[in-house]
Amino acid sequence: MKSTYNTVAVKSWAHVSPKDWYDWRWQYNNRIQTIPQLARVLGINTAALKEYRTVVRYYPLCITPFYFSLMNVVDENDPIALQCFFDQKEIEFSLGGVDDPLEEVRDMPVPGLIHRYPDRCVVIITNACATYCRHCNRKWMWKKKIAQDKKAYLTRMIEYVSEKPVIREVIVSGGDPLTVDEGTLDWFLGSLRSISHVEVLRIGSRIPVVMPMRITKQLCFMFRKYRPLWFNTQFNHPHEITAEAARACEMLLEAGIPVSNQSVLLRGINDKYETMRDLYYGLQRISVRPYYLFQCDPVKGADHFRADIQSGLRIMEKLWRNVSGLCLPQYVFDVPGGKGKYPLYPFSDFLAKGLKTHEYFFDKKGEVN
Ligand SMILES: *Cc1c(COP(=O)(O)O)cnc(C)c1O
């Protein structure tokens, strides 16, 4: 498990006390958000990064010092760097992709609330994040002002849910919902919990990976009141399974909150069997259950991350053959146009042949193929 920091981070933040480093407020307030800030921590001249000015105008930069500290800055294919550093490819729009391929906005009966599947809805309570993932499927939203009056914006969501008895689960998402101040979050979760037909709450947050110090005792104490509360996070690479992230997940688990993982298949980052195996073994070691592996959506600005479905299926097939069932996520594709999630099954040649062909499974010596 990785928990040592890269030398650049050690040097750039040498003056920071451990007390500050492990304080999420310090991490949040010291996010790297501009080219000069990035140049400073990398110890290079701002001019060396000037070609990226256009990219950040479209898709801003945002990285916590903690997440930055996990990367090997001299490796241009570092899996952490690839997920949070800008890339010219993001603005090569000719590659294709649309801002909102899943047409989430179409399924918003009130602003920020996506009601697509009858029994559950997603609420985007903020567009702020601790770290912007370059593969984000809501990256078109980063620069939008999503609400003039936050309280009114959230109140409309609560009203909608309370008027719709078919909704039994509310998925609190964003942005990252854990960047919202604790009082507001407490009030919002409490309001949802008091609606009798809302049986389950779910939080979708990458905070355990990118700013694990945000998972405090106080936050867990608050969450505890609103169980059954499920927590979905997003680890994409074994390097992200740090001692700090493990601790954050453990605190949630100790508060009675199951933690699951939704990873995204990312070209050049985790689209290899060995990487995926190590990721899922690592998650199982910290008691985090792999839930989904997403086929990367055809989002404008994230095209270069998309691996093809066949290679994803090959990885899934090899995982099925080799690793514990508790390590296996469901590989899914969210079909553009708002058609919803579809499972992508490995062994489709077997399905095509049907169950009748006994020979499919066994060779002449009776060994499993
Ligand atoms: C993914 C998604 C959900 C949650 O689906 P699960 O399969 O329950 O994880 C809910 N609403 C929308 C719009 C979604 O895209």
mmCIF file of C-alpha atoms and ligand atoms in Angstrom:
data_model
loop_
_atom_site.group_PDB
_atom_site.id
_atom_site.type_symbol
_atom_site.label_atom_id
_atom_site.label_comp_id
_atom_site.label_asym_id
_atom_site.label_seq_id
_atom_site.Cartn_x
_atom_site.Cartn_y
_atom_site.Cartn_z
ATOM 1 C CA MET A 1 0.000 0.000 0.000
ATOM 2 C CA LYS A 2 1.341 3.339 -1.058
ATOM 3 C CA SER A 3 1.497 6.085 1.529
ATOM 4 C CA THR A 4 4.777 7.822 0.873
ATOM 5 C CA TYR A 5 4.683 11.081 -1.003
ATOM 6 C CA ASN A 6 6.524 11.995 -4.151
ATOM 7 C CA THR A 7 9.638 14.100 -3.783
ATOM 8 C CA VAL A 8 8.059 17.100 -5.513
ATOM 9 C CA ALA A 9 5.217 17.123 -3.021
ATOM 10 C CA VAL A 10 7.590 16.668 -0.117
ATOM 11 C CA LYS A 11 9.618 19.645 -1.322
ATOM 12 C CA SER A 12 6.709 21.907 -2.270
ATOM 13 C CA TRP A 13 4.857 21.426 0.954
ATOM 14 C CA ALA A 14 7.824 20.881 3.285
ATOM 15 C CA HIS A 15 6.721 23.866 5.372
ATOM 16 C CA VAL A 16 3.276 22.394 5.974
ATOM 17 C CA SER A 17 2.773 20.792 9.362
ATOM 18 C CA PRO A 18 1.304 17.266 9.521
ATOM 19 C CA LYS A 19 -1.628 18.842 11.354
ATOM 20 C CA ASP A 20 -2.410 20.996 8.313
ATOM 21 C CA TRP A 21 -1.645 18.267 5.779
ATOM 22 C CA TYR A 22 -4.160 15.959 7.428
ATOM 23 C CA ASP A 23 -6.751 18.715 7.743
ATOM 24 C CA TRP A 24 -9.176 18.580 4.824
ATOM 25 C CA ARG A 25 -9.755 22.318 5.019
ATOM 26 C CA TRP A 26 -6.079 22.904 4.346
ATOM 27 C CA GLN A 27 -6.157 20.399 1.489
ATOM 28 C CA TYR A 28 -9.276 21.997 0.007
ATOM 29 C CA ASN A 29 -8.001 25.565 0.325
ATOM 30 C CA ASN A 30 -4.671 24.651 -1.207
ATOM 31 C CA ARG A 31 -5.931 22.871 -4.298
ATOM 32 C CA ILE A 32 -3.866 23.487 -7.407
ATOM 33 C CA GLN A 33 -6.195 25.419 -9.693
ATOM 34 C CA THR A 34 -4.072 27.580 -11.959
ATOM 35 C CA ILE A 35 -1.181 27.105 -14.349
ATOM 36 C CA PRO A 36 1.179 29.271 -12.218
ATOM 37 C CA GLN A 37 0.312 27.199 -9.131
ATOM 38 C CA LEU A 38 0.989 23.990 -11.014
ATOM 39 C CA ALA A 39 4.246 25.338 -12.410
ATOM 40 C CA ARG A 40 5.321 26.340 -8.913
ATOM 41 C CA VAL A 41 4.798 22.889 -7.397
ATOM 42 C CA LEU A 42 6.439 21.231 -10.371
ATOM 43 C CA GLY A 43 9.366 23.616 -10.021
ATOM 44 C CA ILE A 44 9.159 24.695 -13.658
ATOM 45 C CA ASN A 45 8.631 27.962 -15.451
ATOM 46 C CA THR A 46 5.015 29.052 -16.037
ATOM 47 C CA ALA A 47 5.912 29.689 -19.672
ATOM 48 C CA ALA A 48 6.600 25.978 -20.113
ATOM 49 C CA LEU A 49 2.887 25.339 -19.580
ATOM 50 C CA LYS A 50 1.487 28.192 -21.639
ATOM 51 C CA GLU A 51 0.257 25.893 -24.405
ATOM 52 C CA TYR A 52 -2.301 24.579 -21.913
ATOM 53 C CA ARG A 53 -4.028 27.936 -21.425
ATOM 54 C CA THR A 54 -6.817 27.066 -23.837
ATOM 55 C CA VAL A 55 -7.458 23.701 -22.201
ATOM 56 C CA VAL A 56 -7.887 25.210 -18.748
ATOM 57 C CA ARG A 57 -10.220 27.824 -20.173
ATOM 58 C CA TYR A 58 -12.551 25.010 -21.249
ATOM 59 C CA TYR A 59 -11.817 22.558 -18.480
ATOM 60 C CA PRO A 60 -10.238 24.067 -15.377
ATOM 61 C CA LEU A 61 -7.605 22.422 -13.266
ATOM 62 C CA CYS A 62 -8.245 21.273 -9.716
ATOM 63 C CA ILE A 63 -6.034 18.884 -7.732
ATOM 64 C CA THR A 64 -5.652 18.412 -3.988
ATOM 65 C CA PRO A 65 -2.067 18.409 -2.712
ATOM 66 C CA PHE A 66 -2.795 14.928 -1.350
ATOM 67 C CA TYR A 67 -3.804 13.484 -4.725
ATOM 68 C CA PHE A 68 -0.912 15.286 -6.369
ATOM 69 C CA SER A 69 1.449 13.681 -3.870
ATOM 70 C CA LEU A 70 0.517 10.201 -5.116
ATOM 71 C CA MET A 71 1.842 10.695 -8.611
ATOM 72 C CA ASN A 72 5.248 10.060 -10.028
ATOM 73 C CA VAL A 73 5.709 13.380 -11.754
ATOM 74 C CA VAL A 74 8.587 12.256 -13.943
ATOM 75 C CA ASP A 75 6.497 9.484 -15.483
ATOM 76 C CA GLU A 76 4.344 10.975 -18.210
ATOM 77 C CA ASN A 77 2.143 7.888 -18.148
ATOM 78 C CA ASP A 78 1.607 7.995 -14.427
ATOM 79 C CA PRO A 79 -1.969 6.809 -13.744
ATOM 80 C CA ILE A 80 -2.636 9.555 -11.194
ATOM 81 C CA ALA A 81 -1.231 12.300 -13.418
ATOM 82 C CA LEU A 82 -3.263 11.099 -16.391
ATOM 83 C CA GLN A 83 -6.443 11.369 -14.347
ATOM 84 C CA CYS A 84 -5.923 14.938 -13.118
ATOM 85 C CA PHE A 85 -3.465 16.751 -15.439
ATOM 86 C CA PHE A 86 -4.849 18.565 -18.444
ATOM 87 C CA ASP A 87 -4.160 17.283 -21.913
ATOM 88 C CA GLN A 88 -4.472 19.000 -25.297
ATOM 89 C CA LYS A 89 -6.549 16.027 -26.420
ATOM 90 C CA GLU A 90 -9.414 17.348 -24.288
ATOM 91 C CA ILE A 91 -10.018 20.199 -26.690
ATOM 92 C CA GLU A 92 -9.496 18.282 -29.896
ATOM 93 C CA PHE A 93 -13.221 18.267 -30.372
ATOM 94 C CA SER A 94 -12.924 16.774 -33.836
ATOM 95 C CA LEU A 95 -12.565 13.449 -32.067
ATOM 96 C CA GLY A 96 -16.269 13.610 -31.338
ATOM 97 C CA GLY A 97 -18.316 13.409 -28.210
ATOM 98 C CA VAL A 98 -21.051 15.620 -26.851
ATOM 99 C CA ASP A 99 -21.275 17.491 -23.567
ATOM 100 C CA ASP A 100 -24.058 15.406 -22.070
ATOM 101 C CA PRO A 101 -24.270 12.121 -24.009
ATOM 102 C CA LEU A 102 -26.439 10.482 -21.364
ATOM 103 C CA GLU A 103 -28.923 13.329 -21.776
ATOM 104 C CA GLU A 104 -29.197 13.771 -18.057
ATOM 105 C CA VAL A 105 -30.578 17.264 -18.480
ATOM 106 C CA ARG A 106 -33.543 15.838 -20.442
ATOM 107 C CA ASP A 107 -34.500 13.715 -17.438
ATOM 108 C CA MET A 108 -34.478 16.581 -14.944
ATOM 109 C CA PRO A 109 -38.015 17.349 -13.753
ATOM 110 C CA VAL A 110 -36.463 19.974 -11.462
ATOM 111 C CA PRO A 111 -32.982 21.464 -11.922
ATOM 112 C CA GLY A 112 -30.234 19.101 -10.819
ATOM 113 C CA LEU A 113 -32.479 16.080 -10.159
ATOM 114 C CA ILE A 114 -32.267 13.192 -12.640
ATOM 115 C CA HIS A 115 -35.226 10.841 -12.471
ATOM 116 C CA ARG A 116 -34.678 8.138 -15.078
ATOM 117 C CA TYR A 117 -35.251 4.832 -13.330
ATOM 118 C CA PRO A 118 -38.585 4.810 -11.495
ATOM 119 C CA ASP A 119 -37.457 3.709 -8.044
ATOM 120 C CA ARG A 120 -34.435 5.980 -7.659
ATOM 121 C CA CYS A 121 -33.164 9.396 -8.582
ATOM 122 C CA VAL A 122 -29.854 11.229 -8.634
ATOM 123 C CA VAL A 123 -29.470 14.684 -7.123
ATOM 124 C CA ILE A 124 -26.577 16.867 -8.203
ATOM 125 C CA ILE A 125 -26.199 18.984 -5.098
ATOM 126 C CA THR A 126 -23.051 20.789 -6.212
ATOM 127 C CA ASN A 127 -20.702 20.966 -9.182
ATOM 128 C CA ALA A 128 -17.629 21.524 -6.986
ATOM 129 C CA CYS A 129 -15.061 18.792 -6.549
ATOM 130 C CA ALA A 130 -11.902 18.349 -4.532
ATOM 131 C CA THR A 131 -10.118 17.179 -7.698
ATOM 132 C CA TYR A 132 -11.391 17.351 -11.266
ATOM 133 C CA CYS A 133 -11.032 13.997 -13.003
ATOM 134 C CA ARG A 134 -10.240 14.620 -16.639
ATOM 135 C CA HIS A 135 -12.449 11.675 -17.640
ATOM 136 C CA CYS A 136 -15.465 13.154 -15.817
ATOM 137 C CA ASN A 137 -18.763 12.590 -17.614
ATOM 138 C CA ARG A 138 -20.134 15.836 -16.217
ATOM 139 C CA LYS A 139 -17.124 17.968 -17.140
ATOM 140 C CA TRP A 140 -19.350 20.329 -19.110
ATOM 141 C CA MET A 141 -20.773 21.355 -15.741
ATOM 142 C CA TRP A 142 -17.541 22.397 -14.033
ATOM 143 C CA LYS A 143 -17.788 26.054 -14.993
ATOM 144 C CA LYS A 144 -21.556 26.419 -14.763
ATOM 145 C CA LYS A 145 -23.221 28.258 -11.970
ATOM 146 C CA ILE A 146 -25.719 25.610 -11.001
ATOM 147 C CA ALA A 147 -27.796 27.532 -8.482
ATOM 148 C CA GLN A 148 -28.344 31.183 -7.584
ATOM 149 C CA ASP A 149 -29.879 30.255 -4.278
ATOM 150 C CA LYS A 150 -28.504 26.961 -2.984
ATOM 151 C CA LYS A 151 -31.113 26.442 -0.309
ATOM 152 C CA ALA A 152 -33.980 26.983 -2.772
ATOM 153 C CA TYR A 153 -32.281 24.693 -5.297
ATOM 154 C CA LEU A 154 -32.042 21.875 -2.738
ATOM 155 C CA THR A 155 -35.521 22.523 -1.354
ATOM 156 C CA ARG A 156 -37.087 21.971 -4.798
ATOM 157 C CA MET A 157 -35.373 18.580 -4.930
ATOM 158 C CA ILE A 158 -36.709 17.606 -1.519
ATOM 159 C CA GLU A 159 -40.211 18.698 -2.554
ATOM 160 C CA TYR A 160 -40.062 16.673 -5.760
ATOM 161 C CA VAL A 161 -38.938 13.533 -3.942
ATOM 162 C CA SER A 162 -41.607 13.951 -1.270
ATOM 163 C CA GLU A 163 -44.291 14.161 -3.966
ATOM 164 C CA LYS A 164 -43.137 10.996 -5.728
ATOM 165 C CA PRO A 165 -43.863 7.885 -3.658
ATOM 166 C CA VAL A 166 -42.240 5.648 -6.322
ATOM 167 C CA ILE A 167 -38.822 6.969 -5.313
ATOM 168 C CA ARG A 168 -37.391 4.673 -2.664
ATOM 169 C CA GLU A 169 -33.715 5.580 -3.075
ATOM 170 C CA VAL A 170 -31.992 8.930 -3.498
ATOM 171 C CA ILE A 171 -28.445 9.096 -4.828
ATOM 172 C CA VAL A 172 -26.699 12.216 -3.595
ATOM 173 C CA SER A 173 -24.090 13.147 -6.147
ATOM 174 C CA GLY A 174 -22.389 16.079 -7.829
ATOM 175 C CA GLY A 175 -19.688 17.310 -8.333
ATOM 176 C CA ASP A 176 -18.646 15.861 -5.054
ATOM 177 C CA PRO A 177 -21.353 16.087 -2.388
ATOM 178 C CA LEU A 178 -18.735 16.028 0.350
ATOM 179 C CA THR A 179 -17.503 19.467 -0.702
ATOM 180 C CA VAL A 180 -20.828 20.872 0.509
ATOM 181 C CA ASP A 181 -20.671 22.334 3.989
ATOM 182 C CA GLU A 182 -21.549 19.946 6.747
ATOM 183 C CA GLY A 183 -24.539 21.856 8.116
ATOM 184 C CA THR A 184 -26.222 21.966 4.699
ATOM 185 C CA LEU A 185 -25.454 18.299 4.081
ATOM 186 C CA ASP A 186 -26.879 17.345 7.481
ATOM 187 C CA TRP A 187 -30.069 19.307 6.798
ATOM 188 C CA PHE A 188 -30.422 17.887 3.280
ATOM 189 C CA LEU A 189 -29.881 14.247 4.260
ATOM 190 C CA GLY A 190 -32.140 14.718 7.272
ATOM 191 C CA SER A 191 -34.905 16.162 5.094
ATOM 192 C CA LEU A 192 -34.702 13.232 2.693
ATOM 193 C CA ARG A 193 -34.610 10.748 5.542
ATOM 194 C CA SER A 194 -37.803 12.201 6.989
ATOM 195 C CA ILE A 195 -39.718 11.346 3.788
ATOM 196 C CA SER A 196 -41.434 8.074 4.623
ATOM 197 C CA HIS A 197 -41.116 6.414 1.195
ATOM 198 C CA VAL A 198 -37.367 7.124 0.951
ATOM 199 C CA GLU A 199 -35.951 3.866 2.228
ATOM 200 C CA VAL A 200 -32.339 4.210 1.205
ATOM 201 C CA LEU A 201 -29.844 7.030 0.757
ATOM 202 C CA ARG A 202 -26.706 6.727 -1.299
ATOM 203 C CA ILE A 203 -23.720 9.034 -1.576
ATOM 204 C CA GLY A 204 -21.488 9.104 -4.634
ATOM 205 C CA SER A 205 -18.141 10.677 -3.792
ATOM 206 C CA ARG A 206 -14.503 10.373 -4.766
ATOM 207 C CA ILE A 207 -13.386 12.045 -1.546
ATOM 208 C CA PRO A 208 -11.922 8.847 0.009
ATOM 209 C CA VAL A 209 -9.518 8.713 -2.954
ATOM 210 C CA VAL A 210 -8.612 12.350 -3.539
ATOM 211 C CA MET A 211 -9.043 13.945 -0.088
ATOM 212 C CA PRO A 212 -9.508 11.134 2.433
ATOM 213 C CA MET A 213 -8.997 13.428 5.437
ATOM 214 C CA ARG A 214 -12.509 14.789 4.771
ATOM 215 C CA ILE A 215 -13.886 11.570 6.266
ATOM 216 C CA THR A 216 -13.793 12.703 9.871
ATOM 217 C CA LYS A 217 -15.308 11.203 13.004
ATOM 218 C CA GLN A 218 -17.800 14.030 13.065
ATOM 219 C CA LEU A 219 -18.897 13.392 9.480
ATOM 220 C CA CYS A 220 -19.312 9.669 10.170
ATOM 221 C CA PHE A 221 -21.309 10.496 13.280
ATOM 222 C CA MET A 222 -23.655 12.576 11.139
ATOM 223 C CA PHE A 223 -23.942 9.893 8.423
ATOM 224 C CA ARG A 224 -24.723 7.286 11.041
ATOM 225 C CA LYS A 225 -28.050 9.026 11.752
ATOM 226 C CA TYR A 226 -29.229 8.509 8.188
ATOM 227 C CA ARG A 227 -28.684 4.819 7.673
ATOM 228 C CA PRO A 228 -29.361 2.802 5.589
ATOM 229 C CA LEU A 229 -26.838 4.992 3.817
ATOM 230 C CA TRP A 230 -24.671 3.460 1.102
ATOM 231 C CA PHE A 231 -21.464 4.996 -0.078
ATOM 232 C CA ASN A 232 -20.100 4.635 -3.598
ATOM 233 C CA THR A 233 -16.621 5.835 -4.356
ATOM 234 C CA GLN A 234 -14.277 5.636 -7.332
ATOM 235 C CA PHE A 235 -10.882 3.975 -7.156
ATOM 236 C CA ASN A 236 -9.471 3.468 -10.656
ATOM 237 C CA HIS A 237 -5.935 2.322 -10.025
ATOM 238 C CA PRO A 238 -4.108 0.355 -7.311
ATOM 239 C CA HIS A 239 -1.865 3.389 -6.596
ATOM 240 C CA GLU A 240 -4.954 5.135 -5.227
ATOM 241 C CA ILE A 241 -5.375 2.576 -2.472
ATOM 242 C CA THR A 242 -3.324 4.468 0.080
ATOM 243 C CA ALA A 243 -3.170 4.041 3.833
ATOM 244 C CA GLU A 244 -5.152 7.283 4.116
ATOM 245 C CA ALA A 245 -7.865 6.108 1.714
ATOM 246 C CA ALA A 246 -8.058 2.762 3.499
ATOM 247 C CA ARG A 247 -8.533 4.565 6.804
ATOM 248 C CA ALA A 248 -11.304 6.759 5.360
ATOM 249 C CA CYS A 249 -13.176 3.687 4.091
ATOM 250 C CA GLU A 250 -12.663 1.915 7.385
ATOM 251 C CA MET A 251 -14.197 4.835 9.287
ATOM 252 C CA LEU A 252 -17.270 4.726 7.045
ATOM 253 C CA LEU A 253 -17.531 0.968 7.482
ATOM 254 C CA GLU A 254 -17.204 1.318 11.245
ATOM 255 C CA ALA A 255 -20.120 3.754 11.145
ATOM 256 C CA GLY A 256 -22.234 1.046 9.503
ATOM 257 C CA ILE A 257 -22.006 2.463 5.999
ATOM 258 C CA PRO A 258 -21.225 -0.082 3.273
ATOM 259 C CA VAL A 259 -18.636 1.197 0.813
ATOM 260 C CA SER A 260 -18.713 0.118 -2.836
ATOM 261 C CA ASN A 261 -16.605 1.115 -5.794
ATOM 262 C CA GLN A 262 -17.470 2.323 -9.260
ATOM 263 C CA SER A 263 -14.421 2.390 -11.476
ATOM 264 C CA VAL A 264 -14.145 3.603 -15.033
ATOM 265 C CA LEU A 265 -12.253 1.687 -17.691
ATOM 266 C CA LEU A 266 -9.608 4.181 -18.798
ATOM 267 C CA ARG A 267 -7.283 3.690 -21.720
ATOM 268 C CA GLY A 268 -3.644 3.753 -20.740
ATOM 269 C CA ILE A 269 -4.546 3.911 -17.046
ATOM 270 C CA ASN A 270 -6.247 0.695 -16.018
ATOM 271 C CA ASP A 271 -7.125 -1.185 -19.210
ATOM 272 C CA LYS A 272 -4.913 -4.141 -18.394
ATOM 273 C CA TYR A 273 -5.839 -7.354 -16.641
ATOM 274 C CA GLU A 274 -2.975 -7.134 -14.120
ATOM 275 C CA THR A 275 -3.879 -3.557 -13.160
ATOM 276 C CA MET A 276 -7.543 -4.428 -12.699
ATOM 277 C CA ARG A 277 -6.729 -7.561 -10.730
ATOM 278 C CA ASP A 278 -4.481 -5.581 -8.392
ATOM 279 C CA LEU A 279 -7.098 -2.854 -8.048
ATOM 280 C CA TYR A 280 -9.848 -5.293 -7.098
ATOM 281 C CA TYR A 281 -7.599 -7.367 -4.827
ATOM 282 C CA GLY A 282 -6.609 -4.116 -3.119
ATOM 283 C CA LEU A 283 -10.225 -3.077 -2.688
ATOM 284 C CA GLN A 284 -11.154 -6.433 -1.240
ATOM 285 C CA ARG A 285 -8.311 -6.073 1.286
ATOM 286 C CA ILE A 286 -9.831 -2.797 2.507
ATOM 287 C CA SER A 287 -13.383 -4.247 2.528
ATOM 288 C CA VAL A 288 -14.623 -2.129 -0.363
ATOM 289 C CA ARG A 289 -16.885 -4.065 -2.699
ATOM 290 C CA PRO A 290 -16.370 -3.581 -6.460
ATOM 291 C CA TYR A 291 -19.805 -2.611 -7.810
ATOM 292 C CA TYR A 292 -19.550 -1.278 -11.364
ATOM 293 C CA LEU A 293 -16.848 -1.009 -13.970
ATOM 294 C CA PHE A 294 -18.066 1.665 -16.364
ATOM 295 C CA GLN A 295 -17.377 1.757 -20.024
ATOM 296 C CA CYS A 296 -16.126 5.347 -20.438
ATOM 297 C CA ASP A 297 -18.939 7.542 -21.787
ATOM 298 C CA PRO A 298 -18.521 9.312 -25.148
ATOM 299 C CA VAL A 299 -18.152 12.667 -23.439
ATOM 300 C CA LYS A 300 -16.697 15.661 -25.198
ATOM 301 C CA GLY A 301 -13.224 16.232 -23.800
ATOM 302 C CA ALA A 302 -12.756 12.652 -22.605
ATOM 303 C CA ASP A 303 -12.559 10.734 -25.865
ATOM 304 C CA HIS A 304 -8.919 9.831 -25.455
ATOM 305 C CA PHE A 305 -9.715 7.828 -22.323
ATOM 306 C CA ARG A 306 -12.116 5.422 -23.941
ATOM 307 C CA ALA A 307 -11.007 1.833 -24.368
ATOM 308 C CA ASP A 308 -13.077 -0.343 -26.665
ATOM 309 C CA ILE A 309 -15.719 -2.664 -25.289
ATOM 310 C CA GLN A 310 -14.012 -5.794 -26.650
ATOM 311 C CA SER A 311 -10.873 -5.104 -24.639
ATOM 312 C CA GLY A 312 -13.009 -4.443 -21.568
ATOM 313 C CA LEU A 313 -14.759 -7.770 -22.088
ATOM 314 C CA ARG A 314 -11.442 -9.578 -22.415
ATOM 315 C CA ILE A 315 -10.315 -8.128 -19.097
ATOM 316 C CA MET A 316 -13.606 -9.102 -17.467
ATOM 317 C CA GLU A 317 -13.343 -12.624 -18.847
ATOM 318 C CA LYS A 318 -9.873 -13.070 -17.439
ATOM 319 C CA LEU A 319 -10.981 -11.662 -14.086
ATOM 320 C CA TRP A 320 -13.896 -14.110 -13.971
ATOM 321 C CA ARG A 321 -11.556 -16.988 -14.623
ATOM 322 C CA ASN A 322 -8.946 -15.999 -12.114
ATOM 323 C CA VAL A 323 -10.076 -13.912 -9.176
ATOM 324 C CA SER A 324 -12.478 -14.195 -6.251
ATOM 325 C CA GLY A 325 -16.099 -13.505 -7.026
ATOM 326 C CA LEU A 326 -16.084 -10.838 -4.335
ATOM 327 C CA CYS A 327 -13.596 -8.907 -6.469
ATOM 328 C CA LEU A 328 -15.779 -8.799 -9.572
ATOM 329 C CA PRO A 329 -17.660 -5.675 -10.586
ATOM 330 C CA GLN A 330 -20.465 -5.605 -13.111
ATOM 331 C CA TYR A 331 -19.138 -4.153 -16.374
ATOM 332 C CA VAL A 332 -21.736 -1.690 -17.661
ATOM 333 C CA PHE A 333 -22.306 0.683 -20.511
ATOM 334 C CA ASP A 334 -24.502 3.712 -20.023
ATOM 335 C CA VAL A 335 -26.064 3.963 -23.448
ATOM 336 C CA PRO A 336 -25.977 7.445 -24.992
ATOM 337 C CA GLY A 337 -29.277 9.190 -25.378
ATOM 338 C CA GLY A 338 -30.394 8.433 -21.846
ATOM 339 C CA LYS A 339 -31.349 4.853 -22.583
ATOM 340 C CA GLY A 340 -29.848 3.686 -19.320
ATOM 341 C CA LYS A 341 -27.215 1.251 -18.141
ATOM 342 C CA TYR A 342 -26.718 -2.073 -19.858
ATOM 343 C CA PRO A 343 -24.583 -4.917 -18.539
ATOM 344 C CA LEU A 344 -21.739 -6.066 -20.759
ATOM 345 C CA TYR A 345 -21.255 -9.758 -20.255
ATOM 346 C CA PRO A 346 -18.049 -11.651 -20.876
ATOM 347 C CA PHE A 347 -18.303 -15.177 -22.301
ATOM 348 C CA SER A 348 -20.784 -13.977 -24.884
ATOM 349 C CA ASP A 349 -19.591 -16.728 -27.271
ATOM 350 C CA PHE A 350 -20.856 -19.177 -24.674
ATOM 351 C CA LEU A 351 -24.177 -17.373 -24.480
ATOM 352 C CA ALA A 352 -24.437 -17.403 -28.259
ATOM 353 C CA LYS A 353 -23.931 -21.166 -28.351
ATOM 354 C CA GLY A 354 -26.404 -21.733 -25.597
ATOM 355 C CA LEU A 355 -26.324 -24.074 -22.654
ATOM 356 C CA LYS A 356 -26.754 -27.230 -24.711
ATOM 357 C CA THR A 357 -23.138 -27.517 -25.808
ATOM 358 C CA HIS A 358 -21.527 -29.497 -23.059
ATOM 359 C CA GLU A 359 -18.351 -29.609 -25.168
ATOM 360 C CA TYR A 360 -17.990 -25.909 -24.742
ATOM 361 C CA PHE A 361 -16.899 -26.381 -21.175
ATOM 362 C CA PHE A 362 -14.976 -29.604 -21.227
ATOM 363 C CA ASP A 363 -12.289 -30.867 -23.521
ATOM 364 C CA LYS A 364 -11.825 -34.613 -24.127
ATOM 365 C CA LYS A 365 -9.910 -35.080 -20.887
ATOM 366 C CA GLY A 366 -12.758 -33.537 -18.946
ATOM 367 C CA GLU A 367 -10.794 -30.443 -18.026
ATOM 368 C CA VAL A 368 -12.394 -27.053 -17.769
ATOM 369 C CA ASN A 369 -11.529 -24.949 -20.785
HETATM 370 C C1 LIG B 1 -26.526 5.100 -12.706
HETATM 371 C C2 LIG B 1 -27.737 5.827 -12.416
HETATM 372 C C3 LIG B 1 -28.509 5.520 -11.288
HETATM 373 C C4 LIG B 1 -28.120 4.440 -10.307
HETATM 374 O O1 LIG B 1 -28.207 3.186 -10.887
HETATM 375 P P1 LIG B 1 -27.793 1.871 -10.100
HETATM 376 O O2 LIG B 1 -27.803 0.820 -11.127
HETATM 377 O O3 LIG B 1 -28.803 1.670 -9.016
HETATM 378 O O4 LIG B 1 -26.438 2.111 -9.498
HETATM 379 C C5 LIG B 1 -29.661 6.234 -11.073
HETATM 380 N N1 LIG B 1 -30.054 7.199 -11.932
HETATM 381 C C6 LIG B 1 -29.344 7.521 -13.017
HETATM 382 C C7 LIG B 1 -29.830 8.581 -13.919
HETATM 383 C C8 LIG B 1 -28.152 6.856 -13.299
HETATM 384 O O5 LIG B 1 -27.435 7.192 -14.373
#
